[in-house]
């Protein structure tokens, strides 16, 4: 009787281990790197702030799935986000020249610092929609580029 119970327990533990191992191995294989080229930073001042969103209701000021602040460098800059799961995403960037973690605006509310969105989605009377800025990441590395608007 005890021997049968021991075998059942060992089989369950073996099954759980196999499933867990498969998930660990399969997870990274499905994720891809996202390579972002940002064109046109006007100076080395401050930092470039990047944020990736996967929900339309959060874009561009809400909950992000990934973000990064890096030292600004005049001209073009390449940033890589590793292990992005397949799906639809939108990217927002901000050249925070005075490093106050806020978009500086003038009296009329117009931005005084650089900004940009994936697909070079246009800003009219507010930020673009998630759909206008969205791009897809599959199981292979993805590359996007965008231009900073000042």
PDB file of C-alpha atoms in Angstrom:
ATOM      1  CA  UNK A   1       0.000   0.000   0.000  1.00  0.00           C
ATOM      2  CA  UNK A   2       2.756   2.484   0.961  1.00  0.00           C
ATOM      3  CA  UNK A   3       4.760   1.599  -2.106  1.00  0.00           C
ATOM      4  CA  UNK A   4       1.829   2.541  -4.433  1.00  0.00           C
ATOM      5  CA  UNK A   5       1.360   5.870  -2.641  1.00  0.00           C
ATOM      6  CA  UNK A   6       5.103   6.579  -2.961  1.00  0.00           C
ATOM      7  CA  UNK A   7       5.019   5.869  -6.727  1.00  0.00           C
ATOM      8  CA  UNK A   8       2.019   8.165  -7.210  1.00  0.00           C
ATOM      9  CA  UNK A   9       3.750  10.965  -5.315  1.00  0.00           C
ATOM     10  CA  UNK A  10       6.946  10.508  -7.312  1.00  0.00           C
ATOM     11  CA  UNK A  11       4.988  10.547 -10.599  1.00  0.00           C
ATOM     12  CA  UNK A  12       3.219  13.780  -9.577  1.00  0.00           C
ATOM     13  CA  UNK A  13       6.494  15.410  -8.606  1.00  0.00           C
ATOM     14  CA  UNK A  14       8.066  14.269 -11.875  1.00  0.00           C
ATOM     15  CA  UNK A  15       5.116  15.642 -13.847  1.00  0.00           C
ATOM     16  CA  UNK A  16       5.228  18.981 -12.008  1.00  0.00           C
ATOM     17  CA  UNK A  17       8.980  19.221 -12.573  1.00  0.00           C
ATOM     18  CA  UNK A  18       8.563  18.448 -16.285  1.00  0.00           C
ATOM     19  CA  UNK A  19       5.836  21.081 -16.726  1.00  0.00           C
ATOM     20  CA  UNK A  20       7.807  23.691 -14.790  1.00  0.00           C
ATOM     21  CA  UNK A  21      10.952  22.946 -16.814  1.00  0.00           C
ATOM     22  CA  UNK A  22       9.034  23.189 -20.090  1.00  0.00           C
ATOM     23  CA  UNK A  23       7.606  26.566 -19.085  1.00  0.00           C
ATOM     24  CA  UNK A  24      11.052  27.881 -18.176  1.00  0.00           C
ATOM     25  CA  UNK A  25      12.509  26.712 -21.466  1.00  0.00           C
ATOM     26  CA  UNK A  26       9.561  27.797 -23.647  1.00  0.00           C
ATOM     27  CA  UNK A  27       9.142  31.253 -22.080  1.00  0.00           C
ATOM     28  CA  UNK A  28      12.388  32.865 -23.273  1.00  0.00           C
ATOM     29  CA  UNK A  29      12.086  31.244 -26.704  1.00  0.00           C
ATOM     30  CA  UNK A  30       8.813  33.092 -27.340  1.00  0.00           C
ATOM     31  CA  UNK A  31      10.075  36.474 -26.181  1.00  0.00           C
ATOM     32  CA  UNK A  32      11.952  38.758 -28.550  1.00  0.00           C
ATOM     33  CA  UNK A  33      14.186  41.790 -28.296  1.00  0.00           C
ATOM     34  CA  UNK A  34      12.827  45.161 -29.371  1.00  0.00           C
ATOM     35  CA  UNK A  35      15.441  47.395 -31.016  1.00  0.00           C
ATOM     36  CA  UNK A  36      14.438  51.067 -31.063  1.00  0.00           C
ATOM     37  CA  UNK A  37      16.266  53.722 -33.075  1.00  0.00           C
ATOM     38  CA  UNK A  38      15.502  57.282 -31.988  1.00  0.00           C
ATOM     39  CA  UNK A  39      16.443  59.922 -34.568  1.00  0.00           C
ATOM     40  CA  UNK A  40      17.072  63.606 -34.042  1.00  0.00           C
ATOM     41  CA  UNK A  41      17.932  64.337 -30.418  1.00  0.00           C
ATOM     42  CA  UNK A  42      19.015  67.964 -30.451  1.00  0.00           C
ATOM     43  CA  UNK A  43      21.463  67.818 -27.547  1.00  0.00           C
ATOM     44  CA  UNK A  44      23.296  65.733 -24.968  1.00  0.00           C
ATOM     45  CA  UNK A  45      21.399  67.504 -22.189  1.00  0.00           C
ATOM     46  CA  UNK A  46      19.356  65.447 -19.760  1.00  0.00           C
ATOM     47  CA  UNK A  47      17.972  62.025 -20.500  1.00  0.00           C
ATOM     48  CA  UNK A  48      15.788  60.200 -22.945  1.00  0.00           C
ATOM     49  CA  UNK A  49      12.797  58.581 -21.238  1.00  0.00           C
ATOM     50  CA  UNK A  50      11.157  55.628 -23.010  1.00  0.00           C
ATOM     51  CA  UNK A  51       7.942  53.834 -22.043  1.00  0.00           C
ATOM     52  CA  UNK A  52       6.303  50.784 -23.646  1.00  0.00           C
ATOM     53  CA  UNK A  53       2.566  50.225 -23.267  1.00  0.00           C
ATOM     54  CA  UNK A  54       0.402  47.211 -24.070  1.00  0.00           C
ATOM     55  CA  UNK A  55      -3.028  48.651 -23.183  1.00  0.00           C
ATOM     56  CA  UNK A  56      -4.847  51.365 -25.123  1.00  0.00           C
ATOM     57  CA  UNK A  57      -6.463  52.747 -21.965  1.00  0.00           C
ATOM     58  CA  UNK A  58      -3.024  53.324 -20.380  1.00  0.00           C
ATOM     59  CA  UNK A  59      -1.266  54.914 -23.364  1.00  0.00           C
ATOM     60  CA  UNK A  60       0.630  57.272 -23.139  1.00  0.00           C
ATOM     61  CA  UNK A  61       0.504  58.360 -19.488  1.00  0.00           C
ATOM     62  CA  UNK A  62      -0.662  55.345 -17.531  1.00  0.00           C
ATOM     63  CA  UNK A  63       0.713  51.986 -16.487  1.00  0.00           C
ATOM     64  CA  UNK A  64       3.609  50.908 -18.679  1.00  0.00           C
ATOM     65  CA  UNK A  65       4.992  47.409 -19.065  1.00  0.00           C
ATOM     66  CA  UNK A  66       8.584  48.619 -19.390  1.00  0.00           C
ATOM     67  CA  UNK A  67      10.370  51.931 -19.136  1.00  0.00           C
ATOM     68  CA  UNK A  68      13.923  53.165 -19.204  1.00  0.00           C
ATOM     69  CA  UNK A  69      15.749  56.449 -18.737  1.00  0.00           C
ATOM     70  CA  UNK A  70      19.095  56.779 -20.513  1.00  0.00           C
ATOM     71  CA  UNK A  71      21.599  59.575 -20.971  1.00  0.00           C
ATOM     72  CA  UNK A  72      20.726  61.748 -23.957  1.00  0.00           C
ATOM     73  CA  UNK A  73      23.114  61.876 -26.883  1.00  0.00           C
ATOM     74  CA  UNK A  74      22.715  64.384 -29.721  1.00  0.00           C
ATOM     75  CA  UNK A  75      21.789  62.740 -33.010  1.00  0.00           C
ATOM     76  CA  UNK A  76      20.582  59.149 -33.184  1.00  0.00           C
ATOM     77  CA  UNK A  77      20.339  56.685 -30.328  1.00  0.00           C
ATOM     78  CA  UNK A  78      19.666  52.934 -30.247  1.00  0.00           C
ATOM     79  CA  UNK A  79      17.920  51.347 -27.256  1.00  0.00           C
ATOM     80  CA  UNK A  80      17.203  47.625 -26.822  1.00  0.00           C
ATOM     81  CA  UNK A  81      14.490  46.158 -24.613  1.00  0.00           C
ATOM     82  CA  UNK A  82      15.098  42.448 -24.056  1.00  0.00           C
ATOM     83  CA  UNK A  83      12.531  39.647 -23.760  1.00  0.00           C
ATOM     84  CA  UNK A  84       9.350  41.353 -24.942  1.00  0.00           C
ATOM     85  CA  UNK A  85       6.457  38.899 -25.182  1.00  0.00           C
ATOM     86  CA  UNK A  86       4.622  38.687 -28.518  1.00  0.00           C
ATOM     87  CA  UNK A  87       1.794  41.220 -28.795  1.00  0.00           C
ATOM     88  CA  UNK A  88       0.770  44.744 -29.762  1.00  0.00           C
ATOM     89  CA  UNK A  89       2.603  47.651 -28.143  1.00  0.00           C
ATOM     90  CA  UNK A  90       2.990  51.426 -28.386  1.00  0.00           C
ATOM     91  CA  UNK A  91       6.043  53.464 -27.423  1.00  0.00           C
ATOM     92  CA  UNK A  92       6.234  57.003 -26.047  1.00  0.00           C
ATOM     93  CA  UNK A  93       9.499  58.931 -25.619  1.00  0.00           C
ATOM     94  CA  UNK A  94      10.396  62.214 -23.937  1.00  0.00           C
ATOM     95  CA  UNK A  95      13.707  64.098 -24.109  1.00  0.00           C
ATOM     96  CA  UNK A  96      13.771  65.330 -20.514  1.00  0.00           C
ATOM     97  CA  UNK A  97      16.490  67.931 -20.963  1.00  0.00           C
ATOM     98  CA  UNK A  98      16.366  69.275 -17.395  1.00  0.00           C
ATOM     99  CA  UNK A  99      15.789  65.848 -15.774  1.00  0.00           C
ATOM    100  CA  UNK A 100      12.707  66.910 -13.830  1.00  0.00           C
ATOM    101  CA  UNK A 101      10.782  63.761 -14.952  1.00  0.00           C
ATOM    102  CA  UNK A 102       8.049  65.967 -16.384  1.00  0.00           C
ATOM    103  CA  UNK A 103       7.187  67.278 -19.848  1.00  0.00           C
ATOM    104  CA  UNK A 104       7.780  71.015 -19.705  1.00  0.00           C
ATOM    105  CA  UNK A 105       5.146  73.059 -21.531  1.00  0.00           C
ATOM    106  CA  UNK A 106       4.696  76.727 -22.362  1.00  0.00           C
ATOM    107  CA  UNK A 107       1.844  79.039 -21.351  1.00  0.00           C
ATOM    108  CA  UNK A 108      -0.421  77.474 -23.998  1.00  0.00           C
ATOM    109  CA  UNK A 109       0.363  73.901 -22.920  1.00  0.00           C
ATOM    110  CA  UNK A 110       2.592  73.129 -25.902  1.00  0.00           C
ATOM    111  CA  UNK A 111       5.638  70.931 -25.215  1.00  0.00           C
ATOM    112  CA  UNK A 112       8.983  72.668 -24.765  1.00  0.00           C
ATOM    113  CA  UNK A 113      10.951  69.408 -24.729  1.00  0.00           C
ATOM    114  CA  UNK A 114      11.253  66.695 -27.337  1.00  0.00           C
ATOM    115  CA  UNK A 115       8.750  63.854 -27.592  1.00  0.00           C
ATOM    116  CA  UNK A 116       7.824  61.096 -29.972  1.00  0.00           C
ATOM    117  CA  UNK A 117       5.657  58.043 -30.500  1.00  0.00           C
ATOM    118  CA  UNK A 118       6.112  54.770 -32.326  1.00  0.00           C
ATOM    119  CA  UNK A 119       5.076  54.875 -35.988  1.00  0.00           C
ATOM    120  CA  UNK A 120       5.871  58.601 -35.745  1.00  0.00           C
ATOM    121  CA  UNK A 121       2.203  58.928 -34.788  1.00  0.00           C
ATOM    122  CA  UNK A 122       1.150  62.537 -35.086  1.00  0.00           C
ATOM    123  CA  UNK A 123       0.069  64.807 -32.276  1.00  0.00           C
ATOM    124  CA  UNK A 124      -2.859  67.048 -33.146  1.00  0.00           C
ATOM    125  CA  UNK A 125      -4.891  68.248 -30.158  1.00  0.00           C
ATOM    126  CA  UNK A 126      -3.443  65.715 -27.773  1.00  0.00           C
ATOM    127  CA  UNK A 127      -1.428  62.518 -27.857  1.00  0.00           C
ATOM    128  CA  UNK A 128      -2.072  59.952 -30.603  1.00  0.00           C
ATOM    129  CA  UNK A 129      -4.223  56.904 -30.000  1.00  0.00           C
ATOM    130  CA  UNK A 130      -2.731  53.554 -29.078  1.00  0.00           C
ATOM    131  CA  UNK A 131      -3.882  52.240 -32.458  1.00  0.00           C
ATOM    132  CA  UNK A 132      -2.024  54.986 -34.345  1.00  0.00           C
ATOM    133  CA  UNK A 133       1.196  54.254 -32.456  1.00  0.00           C
ATOM    134  CA  UNK A 134       0.896  50.479 -32.134  1.00  0.00           C
ATOM    135  CA  UNK A 135       3.292  47.944 -33.590  1.00  0.00           C
ATOM    136  CA  UNK A 136       3.580  44.183 -33.216  1.00  0.00           C
ATOM    137  CA  UNK A 137       6.317  42.108 -31.657  1.00  0.00           C
ATOM    138  CA  UNK A 138       6.390  38.472 -32.682  1.00  0.00           C
ATOM    139  CA  UNK A 139       8.643  35.622 -31.679  1.00  0.00           C
ATOM    140  CA  UNK A 140      11.593  37.148 -33.573  1.00  0.00           C
ATOM    141  CA  UNK A 141      13.413  40.373 -32.770  1.00  0.00           C
ATOM    142  CA  UNK A 142      11.543  43.510 -33.798  1.00  0.00           C
ATOM    143  CA  UNK A 143      13.004  46.823 -34.986  1.00  0.00           C
ATOM    144  CA  UNK A 144      11.262  50.190 -34.956  1.00  0.00           C
ATOM    145  CA  UNK A 145      12.428  53.756 -35.428  1.00  0.00           C
ATOM    146  CA  UNK A 146      10.986  57.143 -34.643  1.00  0.00           C
ATOM    147  CA  UNK A 147      11.910  60.811 -34.767  1.00  0.00           C
ATOM    148  CA  UNK A 148      11.982  63.231 -31.842  1.00  0.00           C
ATOM    149  CA  UNK A 149       9.682  66.234 -32.326  1.00  0.00           C
ATOM    150  CA  UNK A 150      10.685  69.581 -30.816  1.00  0.00           C
TER     151      UNK A 150
END
